[in-house]
PDB file of C-alpha atoms and ligand atoms in Angstrom:
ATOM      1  CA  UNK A  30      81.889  -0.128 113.076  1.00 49.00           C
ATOM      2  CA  UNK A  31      83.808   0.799 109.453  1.00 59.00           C
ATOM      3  CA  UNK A  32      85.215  -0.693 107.532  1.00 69.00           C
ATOM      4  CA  UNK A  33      89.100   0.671 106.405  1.00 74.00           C
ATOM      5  CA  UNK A  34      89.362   0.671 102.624  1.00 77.00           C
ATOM      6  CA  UNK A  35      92.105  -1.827 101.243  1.00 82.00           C
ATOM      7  CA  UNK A  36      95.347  -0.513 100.652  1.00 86.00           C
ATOM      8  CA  UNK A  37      96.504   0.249  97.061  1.00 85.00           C
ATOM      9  CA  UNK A  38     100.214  -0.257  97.289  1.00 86.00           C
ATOM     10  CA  UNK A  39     102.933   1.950  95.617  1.00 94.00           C
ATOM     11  CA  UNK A  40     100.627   4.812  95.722  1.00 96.00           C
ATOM     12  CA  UNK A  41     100.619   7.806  97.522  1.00 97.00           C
ATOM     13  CA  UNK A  42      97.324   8.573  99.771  1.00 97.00           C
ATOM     14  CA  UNK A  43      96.816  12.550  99.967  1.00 97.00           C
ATOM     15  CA  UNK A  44      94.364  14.431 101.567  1.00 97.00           C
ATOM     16  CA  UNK A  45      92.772  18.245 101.781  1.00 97.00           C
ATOM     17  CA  UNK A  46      90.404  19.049 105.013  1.00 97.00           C
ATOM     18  CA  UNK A  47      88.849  21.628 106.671  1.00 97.00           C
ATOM     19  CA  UNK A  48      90.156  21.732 110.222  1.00 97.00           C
ATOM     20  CA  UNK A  49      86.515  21.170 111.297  1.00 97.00           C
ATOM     21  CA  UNK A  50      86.227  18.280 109.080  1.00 96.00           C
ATOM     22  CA  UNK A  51      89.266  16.137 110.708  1.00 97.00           C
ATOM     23  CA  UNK A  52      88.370  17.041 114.518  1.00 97.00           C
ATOM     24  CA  UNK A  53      84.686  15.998 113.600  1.00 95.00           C
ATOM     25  CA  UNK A  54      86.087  12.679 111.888  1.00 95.00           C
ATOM     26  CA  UNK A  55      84.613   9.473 113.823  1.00 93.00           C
ATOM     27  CA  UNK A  56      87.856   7.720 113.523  1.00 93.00           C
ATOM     28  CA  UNK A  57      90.351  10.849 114.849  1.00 96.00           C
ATOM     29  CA  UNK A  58      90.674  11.883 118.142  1.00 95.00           C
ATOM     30  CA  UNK A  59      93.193  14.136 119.641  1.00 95.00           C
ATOM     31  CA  UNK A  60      93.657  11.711 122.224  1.00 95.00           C
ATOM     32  CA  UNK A  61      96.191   9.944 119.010  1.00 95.00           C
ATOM     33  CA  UNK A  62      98.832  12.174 119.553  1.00 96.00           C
ATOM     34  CA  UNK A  63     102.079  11.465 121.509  1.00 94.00           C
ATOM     35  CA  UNK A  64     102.994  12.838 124.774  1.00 94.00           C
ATOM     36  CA  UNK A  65     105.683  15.140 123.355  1.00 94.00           C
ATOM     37  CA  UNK A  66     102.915  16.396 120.287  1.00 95.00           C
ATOM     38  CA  UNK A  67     100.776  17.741 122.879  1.00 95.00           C
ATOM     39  CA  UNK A  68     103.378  19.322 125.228  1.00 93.00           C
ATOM     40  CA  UNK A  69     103.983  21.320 121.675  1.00 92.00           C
ATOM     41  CA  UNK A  70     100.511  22.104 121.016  1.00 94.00           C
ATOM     42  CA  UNK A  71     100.565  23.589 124.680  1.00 93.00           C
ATOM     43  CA  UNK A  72     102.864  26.032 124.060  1.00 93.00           C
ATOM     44  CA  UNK A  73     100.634  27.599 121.085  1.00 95.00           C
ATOM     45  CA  UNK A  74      98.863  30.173 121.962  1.00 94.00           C
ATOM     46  CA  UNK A  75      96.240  30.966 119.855  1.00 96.00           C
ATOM     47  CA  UNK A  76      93.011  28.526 119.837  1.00 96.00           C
ATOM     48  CA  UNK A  77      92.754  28.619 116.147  1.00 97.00           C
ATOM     49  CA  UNK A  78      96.107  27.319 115.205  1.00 96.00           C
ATOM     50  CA  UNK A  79      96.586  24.788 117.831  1.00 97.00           C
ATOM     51  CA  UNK A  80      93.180  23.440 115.916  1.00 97.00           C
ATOM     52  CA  UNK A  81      94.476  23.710 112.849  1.00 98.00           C
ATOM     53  CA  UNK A  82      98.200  21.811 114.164  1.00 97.00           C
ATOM     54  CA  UNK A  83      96.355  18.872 115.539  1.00 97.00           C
ATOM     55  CA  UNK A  84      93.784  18.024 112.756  1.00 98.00           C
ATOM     56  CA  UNK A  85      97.070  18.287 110.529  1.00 98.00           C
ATOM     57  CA  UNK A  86      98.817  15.602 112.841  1.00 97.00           C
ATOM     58  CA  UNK A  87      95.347  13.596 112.713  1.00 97.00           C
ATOM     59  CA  UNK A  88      94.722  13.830 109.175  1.00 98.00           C
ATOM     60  CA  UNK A  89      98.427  12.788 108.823  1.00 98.00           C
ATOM     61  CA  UNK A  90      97.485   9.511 110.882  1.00 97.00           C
ATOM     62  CA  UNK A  91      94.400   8.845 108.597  1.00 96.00           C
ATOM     63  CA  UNK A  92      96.720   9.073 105.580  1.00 97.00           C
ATOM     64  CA  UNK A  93      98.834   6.830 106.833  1.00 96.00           C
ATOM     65  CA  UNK A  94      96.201   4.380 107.865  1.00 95.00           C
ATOM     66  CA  UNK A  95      94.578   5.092 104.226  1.00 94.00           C
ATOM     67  CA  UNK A  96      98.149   3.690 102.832  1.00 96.00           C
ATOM     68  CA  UNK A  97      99.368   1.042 105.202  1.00 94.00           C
ATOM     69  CA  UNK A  98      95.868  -0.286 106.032  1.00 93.00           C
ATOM     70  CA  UNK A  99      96.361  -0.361 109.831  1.00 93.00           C
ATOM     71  CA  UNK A 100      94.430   1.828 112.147  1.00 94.00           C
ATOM     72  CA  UNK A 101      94.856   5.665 112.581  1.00 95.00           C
ATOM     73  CA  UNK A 102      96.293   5.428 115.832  1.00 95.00           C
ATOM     74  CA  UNK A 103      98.488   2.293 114.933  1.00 94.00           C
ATOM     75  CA  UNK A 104     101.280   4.682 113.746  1.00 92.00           C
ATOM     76  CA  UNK A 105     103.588   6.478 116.176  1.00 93.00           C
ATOM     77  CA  UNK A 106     104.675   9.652 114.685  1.00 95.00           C
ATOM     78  CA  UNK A 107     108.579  10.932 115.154  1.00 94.00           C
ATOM     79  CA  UNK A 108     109.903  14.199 113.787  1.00 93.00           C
ATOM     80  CA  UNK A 109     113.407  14.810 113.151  1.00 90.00           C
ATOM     81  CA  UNK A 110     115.480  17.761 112.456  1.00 88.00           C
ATOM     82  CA  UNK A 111     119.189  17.040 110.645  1.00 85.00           C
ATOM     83  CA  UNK A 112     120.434  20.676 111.205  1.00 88.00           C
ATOM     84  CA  UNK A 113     119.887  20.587 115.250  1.00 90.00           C
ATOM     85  CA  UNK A 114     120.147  17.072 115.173  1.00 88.00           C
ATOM     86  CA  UNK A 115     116.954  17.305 117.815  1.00 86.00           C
ATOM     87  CA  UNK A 116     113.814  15.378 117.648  1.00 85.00           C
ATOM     88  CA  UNK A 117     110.294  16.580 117.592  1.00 83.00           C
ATOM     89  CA  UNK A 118     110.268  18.890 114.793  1.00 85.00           C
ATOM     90  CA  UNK A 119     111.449  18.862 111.354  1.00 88.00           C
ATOM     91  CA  UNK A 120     110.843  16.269 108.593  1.00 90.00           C
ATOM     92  CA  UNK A 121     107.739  13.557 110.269  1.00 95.00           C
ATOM     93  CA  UNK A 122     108.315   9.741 109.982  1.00 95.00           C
ATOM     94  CA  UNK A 123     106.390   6.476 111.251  1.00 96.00           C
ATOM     95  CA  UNK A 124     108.190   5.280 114.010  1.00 93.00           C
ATOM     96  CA  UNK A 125     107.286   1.503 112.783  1.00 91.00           C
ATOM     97  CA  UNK A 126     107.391   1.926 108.901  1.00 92.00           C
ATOM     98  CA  UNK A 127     110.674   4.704 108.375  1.00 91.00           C
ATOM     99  CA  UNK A 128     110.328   3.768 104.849  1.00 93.00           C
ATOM    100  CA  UNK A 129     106.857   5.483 104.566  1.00 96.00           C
ATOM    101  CA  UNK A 130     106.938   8.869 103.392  1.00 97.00           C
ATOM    102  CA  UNK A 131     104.635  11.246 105.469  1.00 98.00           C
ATOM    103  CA  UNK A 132     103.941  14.767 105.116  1.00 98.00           C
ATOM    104  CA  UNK A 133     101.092  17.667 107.037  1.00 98.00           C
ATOM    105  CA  UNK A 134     100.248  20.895 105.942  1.00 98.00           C
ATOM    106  CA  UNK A 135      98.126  23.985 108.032  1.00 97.00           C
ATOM    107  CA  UNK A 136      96.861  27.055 107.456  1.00 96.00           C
ATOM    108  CA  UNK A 137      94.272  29.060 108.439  1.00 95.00           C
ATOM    109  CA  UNK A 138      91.197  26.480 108.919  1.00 97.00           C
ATOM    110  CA  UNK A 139      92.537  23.776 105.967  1.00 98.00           C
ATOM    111  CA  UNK A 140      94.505  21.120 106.121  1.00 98.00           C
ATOM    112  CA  UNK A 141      96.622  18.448 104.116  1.00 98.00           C
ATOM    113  CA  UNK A 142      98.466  15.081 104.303  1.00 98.00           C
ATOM    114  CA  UNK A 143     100.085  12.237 102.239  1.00 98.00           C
ATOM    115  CA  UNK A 144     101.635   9.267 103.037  1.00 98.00           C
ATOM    116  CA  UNK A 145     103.039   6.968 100.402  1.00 97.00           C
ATOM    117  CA  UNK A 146     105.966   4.861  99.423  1.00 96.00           C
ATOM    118  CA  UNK A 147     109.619   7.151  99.737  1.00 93.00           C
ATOM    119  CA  UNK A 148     109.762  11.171  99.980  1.00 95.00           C
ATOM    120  CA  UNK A 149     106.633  12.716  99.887  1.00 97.00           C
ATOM    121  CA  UNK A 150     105.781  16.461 100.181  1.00 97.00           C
ATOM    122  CA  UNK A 151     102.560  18.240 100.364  1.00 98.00           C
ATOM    123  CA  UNK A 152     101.289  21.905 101.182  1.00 98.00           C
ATOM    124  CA  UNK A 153      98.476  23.830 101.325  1.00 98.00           C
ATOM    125  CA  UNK A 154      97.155  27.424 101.302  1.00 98.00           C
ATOM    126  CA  UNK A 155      94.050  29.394 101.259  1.00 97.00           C
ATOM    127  CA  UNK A 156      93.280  30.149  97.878  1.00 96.00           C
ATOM    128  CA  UNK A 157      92.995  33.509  98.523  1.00 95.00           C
ATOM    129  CA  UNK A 158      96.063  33.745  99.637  1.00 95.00           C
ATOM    130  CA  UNK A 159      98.760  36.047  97.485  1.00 92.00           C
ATOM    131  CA  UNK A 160     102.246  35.083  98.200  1.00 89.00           C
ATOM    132  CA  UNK A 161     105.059  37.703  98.812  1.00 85.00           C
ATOM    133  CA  UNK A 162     106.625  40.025  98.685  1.00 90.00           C
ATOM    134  CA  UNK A 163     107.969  39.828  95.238  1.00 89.00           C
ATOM    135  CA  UNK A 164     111.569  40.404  96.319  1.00 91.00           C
ATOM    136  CA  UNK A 165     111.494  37.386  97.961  1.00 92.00           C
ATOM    137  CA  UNK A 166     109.697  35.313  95.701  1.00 92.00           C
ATOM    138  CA  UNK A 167     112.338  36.253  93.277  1.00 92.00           C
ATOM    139  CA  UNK A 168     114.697  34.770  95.417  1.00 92.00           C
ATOM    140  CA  UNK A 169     112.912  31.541  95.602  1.00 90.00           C
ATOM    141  CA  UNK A 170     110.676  30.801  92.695  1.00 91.00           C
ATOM    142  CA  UNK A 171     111.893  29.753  89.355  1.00 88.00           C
ATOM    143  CA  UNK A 172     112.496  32.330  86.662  1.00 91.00           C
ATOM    144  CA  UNK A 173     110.039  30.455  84.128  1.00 90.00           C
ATOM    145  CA  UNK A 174     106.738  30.366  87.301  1.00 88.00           C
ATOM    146  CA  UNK A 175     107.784  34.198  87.529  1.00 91.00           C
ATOM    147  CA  UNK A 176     107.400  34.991  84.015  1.00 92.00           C
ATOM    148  CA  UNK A 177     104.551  33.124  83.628  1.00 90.00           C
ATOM    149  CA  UNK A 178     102.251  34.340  86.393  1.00 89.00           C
ATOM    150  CA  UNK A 179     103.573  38.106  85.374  1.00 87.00           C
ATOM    151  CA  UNK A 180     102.419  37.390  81.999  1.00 91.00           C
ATOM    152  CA  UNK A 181      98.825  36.687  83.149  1.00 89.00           C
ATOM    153  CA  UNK A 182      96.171  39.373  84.483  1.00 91.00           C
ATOM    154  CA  UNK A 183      96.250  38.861  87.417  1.00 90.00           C
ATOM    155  CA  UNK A 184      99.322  37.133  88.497  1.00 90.00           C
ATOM    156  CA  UNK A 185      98.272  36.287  92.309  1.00 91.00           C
ATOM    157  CA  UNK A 186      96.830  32.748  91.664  1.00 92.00           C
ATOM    158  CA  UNK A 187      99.833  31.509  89.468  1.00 93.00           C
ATOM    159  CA  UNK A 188     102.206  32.845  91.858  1.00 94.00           C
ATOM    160  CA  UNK A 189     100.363  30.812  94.863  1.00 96.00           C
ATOM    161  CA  UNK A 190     100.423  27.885  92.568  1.00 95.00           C
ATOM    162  CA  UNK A 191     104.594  28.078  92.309  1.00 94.00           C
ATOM    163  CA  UNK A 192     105.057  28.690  95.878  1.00 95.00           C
ATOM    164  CA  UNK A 193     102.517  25.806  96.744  1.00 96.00           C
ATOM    165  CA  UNK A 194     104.575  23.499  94.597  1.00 95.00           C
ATOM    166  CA  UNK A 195     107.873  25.189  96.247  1.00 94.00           C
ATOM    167  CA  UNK A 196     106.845  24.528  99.499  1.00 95.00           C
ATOM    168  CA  UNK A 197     105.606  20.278  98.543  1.00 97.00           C
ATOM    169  CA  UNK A 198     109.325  20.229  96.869  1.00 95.00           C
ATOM    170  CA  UNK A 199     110.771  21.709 100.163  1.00 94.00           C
ATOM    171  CA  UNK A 200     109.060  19.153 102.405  1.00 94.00           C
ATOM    172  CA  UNK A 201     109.919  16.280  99.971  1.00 95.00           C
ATOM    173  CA  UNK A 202     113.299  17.086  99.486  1.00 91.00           C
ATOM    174  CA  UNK A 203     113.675  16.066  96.396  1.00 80.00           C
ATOM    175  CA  UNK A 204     113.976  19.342  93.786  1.00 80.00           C
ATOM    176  CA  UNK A 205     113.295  16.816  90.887  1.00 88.00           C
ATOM    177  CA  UNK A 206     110.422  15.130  91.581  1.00 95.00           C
ATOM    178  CA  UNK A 207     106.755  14.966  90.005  1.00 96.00           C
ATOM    179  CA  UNK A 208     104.504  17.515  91.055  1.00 96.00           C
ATOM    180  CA  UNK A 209     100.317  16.908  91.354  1.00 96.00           C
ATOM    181  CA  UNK A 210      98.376  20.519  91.908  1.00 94.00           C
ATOM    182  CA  UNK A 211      95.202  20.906  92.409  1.00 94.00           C
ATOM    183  CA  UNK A 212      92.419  23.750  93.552  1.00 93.00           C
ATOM    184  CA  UNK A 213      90.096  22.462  96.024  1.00 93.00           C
ATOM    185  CA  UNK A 214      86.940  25.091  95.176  1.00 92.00           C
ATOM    186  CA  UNK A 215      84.901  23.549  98.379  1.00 93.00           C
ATOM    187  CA  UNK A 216      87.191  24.430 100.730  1.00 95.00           C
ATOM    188  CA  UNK A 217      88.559  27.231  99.451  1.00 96.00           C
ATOM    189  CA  UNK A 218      92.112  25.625  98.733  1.00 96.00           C
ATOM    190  CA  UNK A 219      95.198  25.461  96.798  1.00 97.00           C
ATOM    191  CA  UNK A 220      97.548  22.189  97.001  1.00 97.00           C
ATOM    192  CA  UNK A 221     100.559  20.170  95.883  1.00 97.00           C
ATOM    193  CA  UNK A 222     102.158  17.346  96.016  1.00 98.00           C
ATOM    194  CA  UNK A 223     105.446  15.929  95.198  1.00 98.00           C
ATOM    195  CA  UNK A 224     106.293  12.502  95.324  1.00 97.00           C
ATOM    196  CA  UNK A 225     108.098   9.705  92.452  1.00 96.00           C
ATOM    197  CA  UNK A 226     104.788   7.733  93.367  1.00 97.00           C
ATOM    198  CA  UNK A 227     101.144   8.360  91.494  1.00 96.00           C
ATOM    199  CA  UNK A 228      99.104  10.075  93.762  1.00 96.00           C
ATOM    200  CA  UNK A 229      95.543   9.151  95.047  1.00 95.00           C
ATOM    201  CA  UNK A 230      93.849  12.548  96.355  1.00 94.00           C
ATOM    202  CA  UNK A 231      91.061  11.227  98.722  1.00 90.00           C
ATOM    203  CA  UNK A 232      87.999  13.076  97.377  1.00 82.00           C
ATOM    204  CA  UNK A 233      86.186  13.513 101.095  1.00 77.00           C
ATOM    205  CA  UNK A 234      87.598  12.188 104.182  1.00 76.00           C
ATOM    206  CA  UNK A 235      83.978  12.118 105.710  1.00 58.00           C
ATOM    207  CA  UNK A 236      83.214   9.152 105.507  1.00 48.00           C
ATOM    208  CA  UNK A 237      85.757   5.665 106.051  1.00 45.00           C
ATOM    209  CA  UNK A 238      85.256   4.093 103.118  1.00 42.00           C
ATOM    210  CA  UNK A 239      84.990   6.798 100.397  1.00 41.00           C
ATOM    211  CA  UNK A 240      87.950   6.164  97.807  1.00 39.00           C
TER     212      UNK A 240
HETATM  213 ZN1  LIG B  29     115.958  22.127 113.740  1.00 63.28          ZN
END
C-alpha cells in the first residue's frame, strides 16, 4: 500500500519516463484506459509504438494524480479536436476537472506528461535526435533559435532544443508563455515545458512517494 504524495497546488506536475519505466509502474496499468483509447491503440500497428502511446496516456494519469491528489485511474481522459470538431484526438482534458491542463508526449522508448493549473504543453525527443530538414525548420523556428544554434559547432542539439520548446508551445497553445527545458542524461532525453504555472519536474516516477 503507498502512500500518494500531497498535492502542491498552483503548480504544474511534469514528468520524463522510459516507456519501460511507466508499464513497470505498480500504480499504472493499461487496464486505466477508456474503451475508445484502446480501440485507438488497436489500430497501431507496430508493437513498439503502441507501448510507447499507452505509457504516455498512463504517465499522463500519474501526473494528474501527482497534481489533483486523487488516484491514477480517478481521472477520465477526453480528447478534443476544434478543427474536426470530433472527439478522441486532439488537445487531452480531464473529463471531471476541464480546468486542469494536461499534456503526453512519445517517442521512440521515452515518454512525458504534465498536468497543472490552465494550458500546459510538454514534449519530448531522443536526444539524439537532429530535427529537420532545415527548410522546414526555417519555416517554423524563430529567426533568433536559428541563428543561434548556426552559430554553435555543432548546431544539432540547439536546434532540438527550439523545436522541443516549439512543439510544448504548440500543445499549450499559448505562443507567449514560460518555457522550462531540460536534458534528461539517464534516459537519453530532451524536454520542455510551457505553462504560466512553476513547474515541478518529478525526478523518478519509480517509486510513489519520491517528490
Ligand atoms: Zn482533428
Amino acid at each position: 500500500m503507498s502512500v500518494r504524495p500531497r498535492p502542491r497546488p498552483g503548480r504544474v506536475v511534469a514528468a520524463v519516463a522510459t516507456t519501460a519505466e511507466v508499464l513497470a509502474h505498480p500504480e499504472l496499468d493499461a487496464d486505466m484506459l477508456a474503451p475508445w483509447e484502446q480501440r485507438r491503440l488497436a489500430r497501431i500497428r507496430v508493437p513498439a509504438r503502441r507501448d510507447d502511446v499507452v505509457a504516455a496516456r498512463l504517465l499522463l494519469r500519474l501526473c494528474a494524480s501527482r497534481f489533483t491528489g486523487s488516484a491514477p485511474d480517478a481521472h477520465e481522459l477526453v480528447q478534443f479536436c476544434p478543427e474536426c470538431r470530433q472527439d478522441e484526438h486532439g488537445r487531452p482534458s480531464l473529463r471531471d476537472s476541464p480546468r486542469t491542463g494536461v499534456s503526453m508526449s512519445h517517442a521512440q522508448g521515452l515518454v512525458a506528461a504534465a498536468a497543472g493549473p490552465g494550458a500546459v504543453g510538454i514534449d519530448v525527443e531522443p536526444a539524439t535526435r537532429r530535427p529537420g530538414p532545415m527548410a522546414v525548420l526555417r519555416r517554423v523556428l524563430p529567426e533568433a533559435e536559428l541563428r543561434a544554434a548556426a552559430a554553435s559547432r555543432d548546431p544539432g542539439p540547439g536546434l532540438l532544443r527550439a523545436w522541443v520548446r516549439r512543439e510544448a508551445l504548440l500543445k499549450a497553445g499559448g505562443a507567449g508563455l514560460p518555457l522550462l527545458e531540460w536534458e534528461d542524461p539517464g534516459r537519453g532525453a530532451t524536454a520542455a515545458v510551457a505553462s504560466a504555472a512553476p513547474v515541478d519536474v518529478l525526478p523518478g516516477i519509480a517509486e510513489p512517494g519520491c517528490r
